[in-house]
Amino acid sequence: MSADSRPVVLVVEDEPSYQDALNVGLTVEGFVVVGATTIGQAREVFARHSPNLVLLDVMLPDGSGIDYCREIHQTVRTPVIMVSARTSEVDVVLGLEIGAADYVTKPYRLRELVARMRAVLRRPPSEPSVSDGRVTIGDIDVDFVRRSVAKRSLPIELSRKEFDLLALFAEHRGQVVTREQCLDALWWGLDLVDTRTLDTHMKRLRQKIEDDPPHPRHLVTVRGVGFRLDD
Ligand code: CA
């Protein structure tokens, strides 16, 4: 692989021990690492390097990574993985629905972080129909920014995994999404998940969005391969 094809990751992190470990570890894993210790510095480095991915600490000396994540997504769709120091922060990050691609909690294992980074980078860029943050599938409206779903204008409550599944299918509407792609996107390719867990989430998702769940019109099973989202 030539140096030019290596993904560029912007690491926004103010703790020197994490900066050093990530510089070394991610370089070994084939990433070009550009670093920033403050949001102000991150803005400059982002403009100069146009990173493929941002690893963004929540607590930074000059502000909140949550606000900076929002700021990034006002102009570009570069995926952001949030890094939080406490599990309680994760709830805040998720609750605010800032459009982060994923999150990790300190202390994390480099191997797990890299697996998540690769899974995020493998996700194809959103279709133009999704780029304004909304997509309509038949009578179902999905708002990716607010992470909300409505059917015939009535709100539907989805769990995080159910929403992530629906978002994955919406990004590939009309195309087959393999079971492996589902597992990869939702569980970062870690072999922790029994594929029956995926079936359970699919069943619940169908019960919520289909008129006749045993005979789905939108979330179609492609036998032996995966699923397809039809209008
Ligand atoms: Ca910090």
Coordinates of N, CA and C and ligand atoms in Angstrom, one line a residue:
M1 N 0.8 -1.2 0.0 CA 0.0 0.0 0.0 C 0.9 1.2 0.0
S2 N 0.6 2.2 -0.9 CA 1.5 3.4 -0.9 C 1.1 4.3 0.2
A3 N 2.0 5.2 0.6 CA 1.8 6.1 1.7 C 0.6 6.9 1.5
D4 N 0.3 7.3 0.2 CA -0.8 8.2 -0.1 C -2.1 7.6 0.2
S5 N -2.2 6.3 0.1 CA -3.6 5.7 0.3 C -3.9 5.4 1.8
R6 N -2.9 5.7 2.7 CA -3.2 5.5 4.1 C -4.2 6.5 4.6
P7 N -5.2 6.0 5.4 CA -6.2 7.0 5.9 C -5.5 7.9 6.9
V8 N -6.0 9.2 6.8 CA -5.5 10.2 7.8 C -6.5 10.3 8.9
V9 N -5.9 10.2 10.1 CA -6.8 10.3 11.3 C -6.4 11.5 12.1
L10 N -7.3 12.4 12.4 CA -7.0 13.5 13.3 C -7.3 13.1 14.7
V11 N -6.3 13.1 15.6 CA -6.5 12.7 17.0 C -6.5 14.0 17.8
V12 N -7.7 14.3 18.4 CA -7.8 15.5 19.2 C -7.9 15.0 20.7
E13 N -6.8 15.2 21.4 CA -6.6 14.6 22.7 C -5.6 15.5 23.5
D14 N -5.9 15.8 24.7 CA -5.0 16.7 25.5 C -4.2 15.9 26.5
E15 N -4.4 14.6 26.6 CA -3.6 13.9 27.6 C -2.3 13.3 26.8
P16 N -1.1 13.8 27.3 CA 0.1 13.4 26.5 C 0.2 11.8 26.4
S17 N -0.1 11.1 27.5 CA 0.1 9.7 27.4 C -0.8 9.0 26.3
Y18 N -2.0 9.5 26.2 CA -2.9 9.0 25.1 C -2.4 9.4 23.7
Q19 N -1.9 10.7 23.6 CA -1.4 11.2 22.4 C -0.2 10.4 21.9
D20 N 0.7 10.1 22.8 CA 1.9 9.3 22.5 C 1.5 7.9 22.0
A21 N 0.7 7.3 22.8 CA 0.3 5.9 22.5 C -0.4 5.8 21.2
L22 N -1.3 6.7 20.9 CA -2.0 6.7 19.7 C -1.1 7.0 18.5
N23 N -0.2 8.0 18.6 CA 0.7 8.3 17.6 C 1.5 7.0 17.1
V24 N 2.0 6.3 18.1 CA 2.8 5.1 17.8 C 1.9 4.0 17.3
G25 N 0.8 3.7 18.1 CA 0.0 2.5 17.8 C -0.7 2.7 16.5
L26 N -1.3 3.8 16.2 CA -2.1 4.0 14.9 C -1.2 4.1 13.7
T27 N 0.0 4.6 13.9 CA 1.0 4.6 12.8 C 1.3 3.2 12.4
V28 N 1.6 2.3 13.4 CA 1.9 0.9 13.2 C 0.8 0.2 12.5
E29 N -0.5 0.6 12.8 CA -1.7 0.0 12.2 C -2.0 0.6 10.8
G30 N -1.1 1.5 10.3 CA -1.3 1.9 8.9 C -2.0 3.2 8.7
F31 N -2.2 4.0 9.8 CA -2.8 5.3 9.7 C -1.8 6.4 9.7
V32 N -2.1 7.5 9.0 CA -1.3 8.7 9.1 C -2.0 9.5 10.3
V33 N -1.2 9.8 11.3 CA -1.8 10.4 12.5 C -1.4 11.9 12.5
V34 N -2.4 12.8 12.5 CA -2.2 14.2 12.8 C -2.9 14.5 14.1
G35 N -2.2 15.3 14.9 CA -2.7 15.5 16.3 C -3.0 17.0 16.6
A36 N -3.9 17.1 17.6 CA -4.2 18.4 18.1 C -4.6 18.2 19.6
T37 N -4.2 19.2 20.4 CA -4.5 19.1 21.9 C -5.6 20.0 22.3
T38 N -6.0 20.9 21.4 CA -7.2 21.8 21.7 C -8.1 21.9 20.5
I39 N -9.3 22.4 20.7 CA -10.2 22.5 19.6 C -9.7 23.6 18.6
G40 N -9.1 24.6 19.1 CA -8.5 25.7 18.3 C -7.5 25.1 17.3
Q41 N -6.6 24.3 17.9 CA -5.6 23.6 17.1 C -6.2 22.6 16.1
A42 N -7.2 21.9 16.6 CA -7.9 20.9 15.7 C -8.5 21.6 14.5
R43 N -9.0 22.8 14.6 CA -9.6 23.5 13.4 C -8.5 23.7 12.4
E44 N -7.4 24.1 12.8 CA -6.3 24.4 11.9 C -5.8 23.1 11.2
V45 N -5.6 22.1 12.1 CA -5.0 20.8 11.5 C -6.1 20.2 10.6
F46 N -7.3 20.3 10.9 CA -8.4 19.8 10.0 C -8.4 20.4 8.7
A47 N -8.3 21.8 8.7 CA -8.3 22.5 7.4 C -7.0 22.2 6.6
R48 N -5.9 21.9 7.2 CA -4.7 21.6 6.5 C -4.7 20.2 5.9
H49 N -5.2 19.2 6.7 CA -5.0 17.8 6.3 C -6.3 17.1 5.8
S50 N -7.4 17.7 5.9 CA -8.7 17.1 5.5 C -8.7 15.6 5.9
P51 N -8.8 15.3 7.2 CA -8.7 13.9 7.6 C -9.8 13.0 7.2
N52 N -9.6 11.7 7.1 CA -10.6 10.8 6.7 C -11.5 10.4 7.9
L53 N -10.9 10.6 9.1 CA -11.6 10.2 10.4 C -11.1 11.1 11.5
V54 N -12.0 11.4 12.5 CA -11.5 12.2 13.6 C -11.8 11.4 14.9
L55 N -10.8 11.3 15.7 CA -10.9 10.7 17.0 C -10.9 11.9 18.0
L56 N -12.1 12.0 18.7 CA -12.3 13.3 19.4 C -12.6 13.1 20.9
D57 N -11.7 13.6 21.7 CA -11.9 13.5 23.2 C -13.0 14.5 23.6
V58 N -13.8 14.1 24.6 CA -15.0 14.9 25.0 C -14.5 16.1 25.8
M59 N -13.6 15.9 26.7 CA -13.2 17.0 27.6 C -11.8 17.6 27.1
L60 N -11.9 18.8 26.5 CA -10.7 19.4 26.0 C -10.5 20.8 26.7
P61 N -9.2 21.3 26.7 CA -8.9 22.5 27.5 C -9.7 23.7 27.1
D62 N -10.1 23.8 25.8 CA -10.7 25.1 25.4 C -12.2 24.8 25.0
G63 N -12.7 23.7 25.4 CA -14.2 23.5 25.1 C -14.5 22.0 25.1
S64 N -15.7 21.7 24.6 CA -16.3 20.4 24.6 C -16.2 19.8 23.2
G65 N -15.7 18.5 23.2 CA -15.6 17.8 22.0 C -17.0 17.6 21.3
I66 N -18.0 17.6 22.2 CA -19.4 17.4 21.7 C -19.8 18.6 20.8
D67 N -19.4 19.8 21.2 CA -19.7 21.0 20.4 C -18.9 21.0 19.1
Y68 N -17.6 20.5 19.3 CA -16.7 20.5 18.1 C -17.2 19.5 17.1
C69 N -17.8 18.4 17.5 CA -18.3 17.3 16.6 C -19.5 18.0 15.8
R70 N -20.4 18.7 16.5 CA -21.5 19.4 15.8 C -20.9 20.3 14.8
E71 N -19.9 21.1 15.2 CA -19.3 22.1 14.3 C -18.8 21.4 13.0
I72 N -18.1 20.3 13.2 CA -17.5 19.6 12.0 C -18.7 19.2 11.1
H73 N -19.7 18.7 11.6 CA -20.8 18.2 10.8 C -21.7 19.3 10.2
Q74 N -21.5 20.5 10.6 CA -22.2 21.6 9.9 C -21.7 21.8 8.5
T75 N -20.4 21.4 8.2 CA -19.9 21.6 6.9 C -19.5 20.3 6.1
V76 N -19.0 19.3 6.9 CA -18.5 18.1 6.2 C -19.1 16.9 6.9
R77 N -19.0 15.7 6.2 CA -19.6 14.5 6.8 C -18.5 13.5 7.3
T78 N -17.3 14.1 7.6 CA -16.2 13.3 8.1 C -16.6 12.5 9.3
P79 N -16.4 11.2 9.4 CA -16.9 10.5 10.6 C -16.0 10.8 11.8
V80 N -16.7 10.9 12.9 CA -16.1 11.2 14.2 C -16.3 10.1 15.2
I81 N -15.3 9.6 15.8 CA -15.4 8.7 16.9 C -15.1 9.5 18.2
M82 N -16.1 9.5 19.1 CA -16.0 10.3 20.4 C -15.2 9.4 21.4
V83 N -14.4 10.0 22.1 CA -13.6 9.4 23.2 C -14.0 10.0 24.5
S84 N -14.5 9.2 25.4 CA -14.9 9.8 26.7 C -14.2 9.1 27.8
A85 N -14.1 9.9 28.9 CA -13.3 9.4 30.1 C -14.2 8.5 31.0
R86 N -15.5 8.8 30.9 CA -16.4 8.0 31.8 C -17.6 7.5 31.1
T87 N -18.1 6.4 31.5 CA -19.3 5.8 30.9 C -20.5 6.8 30.9
S88 N -20.5 7.6 32.0 CA -21.7 8.5 32.1 C -21.6 9.6 31.0
E89 N -20.4 9.9 30.5 CA -20.3 10.8 29.4 C -20.8 10.2 28.1
V90 N -20.7 8.9 28.0 CA -21.2 8.2 26.8 C -22.7 8.5 26.7
D91 N -23.4 8.4 27.8 CA -24.9 8.6 27.8 C -25.2 10.0 27.3
V92 N -24.3 10.9 27.7 CA -24.6 12.3 27.3 C -24.3 12.4 25.8
V93 N -23.2 11.8 25.4 CA -22.8 11.9 24.0 C -24.0 11.3 23.1
L94 N -24.5 10.2 23.5 CA -25.5 9.5 22.7 C -26.8 10.3 22.9
G95 N -27.1 10.8 24.1 CA -28.4 11.5 24.3 C -28.5 12.8 23.5
L96 N -27.3 13.4 23.2 CA -27.3 14.6 22.4 C -27.4 14.4 20.9
E97 N -27.2 13.2 20.5 CA -27.4 12.8 19.1 C -26.7 13.8 18.2
I98 N -25.4 13.8 18.4 CA -24.5 14.7 17.7 C -24.0 14.2 16.4
G99 N -24.4 13.0 16.0 CA -24.0 12.4 14.7 C -22.6 11.8 14.7
A100 N -22.1 11.4 15.9 CA -20.9 10.7 16.0 C -21.0 9.3 15.4
A101 N -20.0 8.9 14.7 CA -20.1 7.6 14.0 C -20.0 6.4 15.1
D102 N -19.3 6.7 16.2 CA -19.1 5.7 17.2 C -18.5 6.4 18.4
Y103 N -18.2 5.6 19.5 CA -17.6 6.2 20.7 C -16.8 5.1 21.3
V104 N -15.7 5.5 22.1 CA -15.0 4.6 23.0 C -14.9 5.2 24.3
T105 N -14.7 4.4 25.3 CA -14.5 4.9 26.7 C -13.1 4.6 27.2
K106 N -12.4 5.6 27.8 CA -11.1 5.3 28.3 C -11.2 4.5 29.6
P107 N -10.3 3.6 29.9 CA -9.2 3.2 29.0 C -9.7 2.2 28.0
Y108 N -9.3 2.3 26.7 CA -9.7 1.4 25.7 C -8.5 0.6 25.2
R109 N -8.8 -0.5 24.6 CA -7.7 -1.3 24.0 C -7.5 -0.8 22.6
L110 N -6.2 -0.6 22.2 CA -5.9 -0.2 20.8 C -6.6 -1.1 19.8
R111 N -6.5 -2.4 20.0 CA -7.1 -3.3 19.1 C -8.6 -3.1 18.8
E112 N -9.3 -2.8 19.9 CA -10.7 -2.5 19.8 C -11.0 -1.2 19.0
L113 N -10.2 -0.2 19.4 CA -10.3 1.1 18.8 C -10.0 1.0 17.3
V114 N -9.0 0.3 16.9 CA -8.6 0.2 15.5 C -9.7 -0.6 14.7
A115 N -10.3 -1.6 15.4 CA -11.4 -2.4 14.7 C -12.6 -1.4 14.5
R116 N -12.9 -0.5 15.4 CA -14.0 0.4 15.2 C -13.7 1.4 14.2
M117 N -12.4 1.9 14.2 CA -12.0 2.9 13.2 C -12.1 2.3 11.8
R118 N -11.7 1.0 11.6 CA -11.7 0.4 10.3 C -13.2 0.2 9.9
A119 N -14.0 -0.2 10.8 CA -15.5 -0.4 10.5 C -16.1 0.9 10.0
V120 N -15.8 2.0 10.7 CA -16.3 3.3 10.3 C -15.8 3.7 9.0
L121 N -14.5 3.5 8.7 CA -14.0 3.9 7.4 C -14.5 3.0 6.2
R122 N -14.9 1.8 6.6 CA -15.5 0.9 5.5 C -16.9 1.3 5.1
R123 N -17.6 2.0 6.0 CA -18.9 2.4 5.7 C -18.9 3.3 4.5
P124 N -19.7 3.0 3.5 CA -19.7 3.9 2.3 C -20.2 5.3 2.6
P125 N -19.7 6.3 1.8 CA -20.3 7.6 2.1 C -21.8 7.6 1.8
S126 N -22.4 8.5 2.6 CA -23.9 8.5 2.5 C -24.4 8.8 1.1
E127 N -25.5 8.2 0.7 CA -26.1 8.6 -0.6 C -26.5 10.1 -0.5
P128 N -26.6 10.7 -1.7 CA -27.1 12.1 -1.7 C -28.4 12.3 -1.0
S129 N -29.3 11.3 -1.1 CA -30.6 11.3 -0.5 C -30.5 11.4 1.0
V130 N -29.4 11.0 1.6 CA -29.2 11.0 3.0 C -28.5 12.2 3.5
S131 N -27.8 12.9 2.6 CA -26.9 14.0 3.0 C -27.6 15.1 3.7
D132 N -28.8 15.4 3.4 CA -29.5 16.4 4.2 C -30.0 16.0 5.5
G133 N -29.6 14.7 5.9 CA -29.9 14.2 7.2 C -31.3 13.5 7.3
R134 N -32.0 13.5 6.2 CA -33.3 12.8 6.2 C -33.5 11.9 5.0
V135 N -34.3 10.8 5.2 CA -34.6 10.0 4.1 C -36.0 9.5 4.3
T136 N -36.7 9.3 3.2 CA -38.1 8.8 3.2 C -38.1 7.4 2.5
I137 N -38.6 6.4 3.2 CA -38.7 5.1 2.6 C -40.2 4.7 2.7
G138 N -40.9 4.8 1.5 CA -42.3 4.5 1.5 C -42.9 5.5 2.5
D139 N -43.7 5.0 3.5 CA -44.3 6.0 4.4 C -43.5 6.2 5.7
I140 N -42.2 5.8 5.7 CA -41.4 5.9 6.8 C -40.4 7.1 6.6
D141 N -40.3 8.0 7.6 CA -39.3 9.1 7.5 C -38.3 8.9 8.6
V142 N -37.0 8.9 8.1 CA -35.9 8.7 9.0 C -35.1 10.0 9.1
D143 N -34.8 10.6 10.3 CA -34.0 11.8 10.5 C -32.7 11.4 11.2
F144 N -31.7 11.4 10.4 CA -30.4 10.9 10.9 C -29.8 11.8 11.9
V145 N -30.0 13.1 11.8 CA -29.4 14.1 12.7 C -30.1 13.9 14.1
R146 N -31.4 13.9 14.1 CA -32.1 13.7 15.4 C -32.3 12.3 15.8
R147 N -31.8 11.3 14.9 CA -32.0 9.9 15.2 C -33.4 9.6 15.5
S148 N -34.4 10.1 14.8 CA -35.8 9.8 15.0 C -36.4 9.2 13.8
V149 N -37.4 8.4 14.0 CA -38.1 7.7 12.9 C -39.6 8.0 13.1
A150 N -40.3 8.2 12.0 CA -41.8 8.3 12.0 C -42.4 7.5 10.9
K151 N -43.6 7.0 11.2 CA -44.3 6.2 10.1 C -45.7 6.9 10.0
R152 N -46.0 7.4 8.8 CA -47.2 8.2 8.6 C -47.3 9.3 9.6
S153 N -46.1 9.9 9.8 CA -46.0 11.1 10.7 C -46.1 10.7 12.2
L154 N -46.3 9.4 12.6 CA -46.4 9.1 14.0 C -45.0 8.6 14.4
P155 N -44.4 9.1 15.5 CA -43.1 8.7 15.9 C -43.0 7.3 16.3
I156 N -41.9 6.6 16.0 CA -41.6 5.3 16.3 C -40.4 5.2 17.2
E157 N -40.5 4.6 18.4 CA -39.3 4.5 19.3 C -38.4 3.3 18.9
L158 N -37.2 3.6 18.5 CA -36.2 2.5 18.2 C -35.1 2.5 19.2
S159 N -34.6 1.3 19.5 CA -33.4 1.3 20.3 C -32.2 1.7 19.5
R160 N -31.0 1.9 20.2 CA -29.9 2.4 19.4 C -29.5 1.4 18.3
K161 N -29.5 0.1 18.6 CA -29.1 -0.8 17.6 C -30.1 -0.9 16.5
E162 N -31.4 -0.8 16.8 CA -32.4 -0.8 15.8 C -32.3 0.4 14.9
F163 N -32.0 1.5 15.4 CA -31.8 2.7 14.6 C -30.6 2.5 13.7
D164 N -29.5 2.1 14.3 CA -28.2 1.9 13.5 C -28.4 0.9 12.4
L165 N -29.2 -0.1 12.6 CA -29.5 -1.1 11.5 C -30.3 -0.4 10.4
L166 N -31.4 0.3 10.8 CA -32.2 1.0 9.8 C -31.4 2.0 9.0
A167 N -30.5 2.7 9.7 CA -29.6 3.7 9.1 C -28.7 3.0 8.1
L168 N -28.2 1.8 8.5 CA -27.3 1.1 7.6 C -28.0 0.7 6.3
F169 N -29.3 0.2 6.5 CA -30.1 -0.2 5.3 C -30.4 1.0 4.4
A170 N -30.7 2.1 5.1 CA -31.1 3.3 4.4 C -30.0 3.8 3.5
E171 N -28.7 3.7 4.0 CA -27.6 4.1 3.2 C -27.4 3.2 2.0
H172 N -28.0 2.0 2.0 CA -27.8 1.1 0.9 C -29.2 0.7 0.3
R173 N -30.1 1.6 0.4 CA -31.5 1.3 0.0 C -31.5 0.7 -1.4
G174 N -32.3 -0.4 -1.5 CA -32.4 -1.1 -2.8 C -31.3 -2.0 -3.1
Q175 N -30.3 -2.0 -2.2 CA -29.1 -2.9 -2.4 C -29.1 -3.9 -1.3
V176 N -28.5 -5.1 -1.5 CA -28.4 -6.1 -0.5 C -27.3 -5.7 0.5
V177 N -27.7 -5.8 1.8 CA -26.7 -5.6 2.9 C -26.5 -7.0 3.5
T178 N -25.2 -7.5 3.5 CA -25.0 -8.8 4.0 C -25.1 -8.9 5.5
R179 N -25.3 -10.1 6.0 CA -25.3 -10.2 7.5 C -23.9 -9.8 8.1
E180 N -22.8 -10.1 7.3 CA -21.5 -9.7 7.8 C -21.4 -8.1 7.9
Q181 N -22.0 -7.4 6.9 CA -21.9 -6.0 6.9 C -22.7 -5.5 8.2
C182 N -23.8 -6.1 8.5 CA -24.6 -5.7 9.6 C -23.8 -5.9 10.9
L183 N -23.2 -7.1 11.0 CA -22.4 -7.4 12.3 C -21.3 -6.4 12.4
D184 N -20.6 -6.2 11.2 CA -19.4 -5.3 11.2 C -19.8 -3.9 11.6
A185 N -20.9 -3.4 11.1 CA -21.3 -2.0 11.4 C -21.8 -1.8 12.8
L186 N -22.5 -2.8 13.3 CA -23.1 -2.6 14.6 C -22.3 -3.1 15.8
W187 N -21.4 -4.1 15.5 CA -20.6 -4.7 16.6 C -19.1 -4.6 16.2
W188 N -18.8 -3.8 15.2 CA -17.4 -3.5 14.9 C -16.6 -4.7 14.5
G189 N -17.3 -5.8 14.0 CA -16.6 -6.9 13.5 C -16.0 -7.8 14.7
L190 N -16.3 -7.4 15.9 CA -15.8 -8.2 17.0 C -16.6 -9.5 17.1
D191 N -15.9 -10.6 17.3 CA -16.6 -11.9 17.3 C -17.4 -12.2 18.6
L192 N -18.0 -11.1 19.1 CA -18.7 -11.3 20.4 C -20.1 -11.6 20.2
V193 N -20.6 -11.4 19.0 CA -22.1 -11.5 18.8 C -22.5 -12.7 18.1
D194 N -23.4 -13.4 18.7 CA -24.1 -14.5 18.0 C -25.0 -13.9 16.9
T195 N -25.0 -14.5 15.8 CA -25.8 -13.9 14.7 C -27.3 -14.0 15.0
R196 N -27.6 -14.8 16.0 CA -29.1 -14.8 16.4 C -29.4 -13.4 17.0
T197 N -28.4 -12.7 17.6 CA -28.7 -11.4 18.2 C -29.1 -10.5 17.0
L198 N -28.5 -10.6 15.9 CA -28.9 -9.8 14.7 C -30.3 -10.1 14.3
D199 N -30.7 -11.4 14.3 CA -32.1 -11.7 14.0 C -33.1 -11.1 15.0
T200 N -32.7 -11.1 16.2 CA -33.6 -10.6 17.3 C -33.8 -9.1 17.0
H201 N -32.7 -8.3 16.7 CA -32.9 -6.9 16.4 C -33.7 -6.7 15.1
M202 N -33.5 -7.6 14.1 CA -34.3 -7.4 12.9 C -35.8 -7.7 13.1
K203 N -36.0 -8.7 14.0 CA -37.4 -9.0 14.3 C -38.1 -7.8 14.9
R204 N -37.4 -7.2 15.9 CA -38.0 -6.1 16.6 C -38.2 -4.9 15.7
L205 N -37.2 -4.7 14.9 CA -37.3 -3.5 13.9 C -38.5 -3.7 13.0
R206 N -38.6 -4.9 12.5 CA -39.8 -5.2 11.6 C -41.1 -5.0 12.3
Q207 N -41.2 -5.4 13.6 CA -42.4 -5.3 14.3 C -42.8 -3.8 14.5
K208 N -41.7 -2.9 14.5 CA -42.0 -1.5 14.7 C -42.3 -0.8 13.4
I209 N -41.7 -1.2 12.3 CA -41.9 -0.4 11.1 C -42.7 -1.0 10.0
E210 N -42.9 -2.3 10.1 CA -43.7 -3.0 9.0 C -45.2 -3.0 9.4
D211 N -46.1 -3.0 8.4 CA -47.5 -3.1 8.7 C -47.8 -4.6 9.0
D212 N -47.1 -5.5 8.3 CA -47.4 -6.9 8.4 C -46.0 -7.6 8.7
P213 N -45.5 -7.5 9.9 CA -44.1 -8.0 10.2 C -43.7 -9.3 9.6
P214 N -44.6 -10.4 9.7 CA -44.1 -11.7 9.1 C -43.9 -11.6 7.6
H215 N -44.6 -10.6 6.9 CA -44.4 -10.5 5.5 C -43.9 -9.1 5.2
P216 N -42.7 -8.8 5.5 CA -42.2 -7.4 5.4 C -42.2 -6.9 4.0
R217 N -42.6 -5.6 3.9 CA -42.6 -5.0 2.6 C -41.3 -4.2 2.4
H218 N -40.8 -3.6 3.5 CA -39.6 -2.7 3.4 C -38.3 -3.5 3.7
L219 N -38.3 -4.2 4.8 CA -37.0 -4.9 5.3 C -37.1 -6.3 4.8
V220 N -36.7 -6.5 3.6 CA -36.8 -7.8 2.9 C -35.6 -8.7 3.2
T221 N -35.8 -10.0 3.5 CA -34.7 -10.9 3.7 C -34.3 -11.4 2.3
V222 N -33.0 -11.4 2.1 CA -32.4 -12.0 0.9 C -31.8 -13.3 1.3
R223 N -32.5 -14.4 1.0 CA -32.2 -15.7 1.6 C -30.7 -16.0 1.4
G224 N -30.1 -16.4 2.5 CA -28.7 -16.9 2.5 C -27.6 -15.7 2.3
V225 N -28.1 -14.5 2.2 CA -27.1 -13.4 2.0 C -27.3 -12.3 3.1
G226 N -28.5 -11.8 3.2 CA -28.7 -10.7 4.1 C -30.0 -10.0 4.0
F227 N -30.1 -8.7 3.9 CA -31.3 -8.0 3.9 C -31.3 -6.9 2.8
R228 N -32.5 -6.4 2.5 CA -32.5 -5.3 1.5 C -33.7 -4.3 2.0
L229 N -33.4 -3.0 1.9 CA -34.5 -2.1 2.3 C -35.1 -1.6 1.0
D230 N -36.4 -1.9 0.8 CA -37.1 -1.4 -0.4 C -38.1 -0.3 0.0
D231 N -38.4 0.6 -1.0 CA -39.4 1.6 -0.8 C -40.8 1.0 -0.7
Ligands
CA1 CA -9.4 15.3 27.9

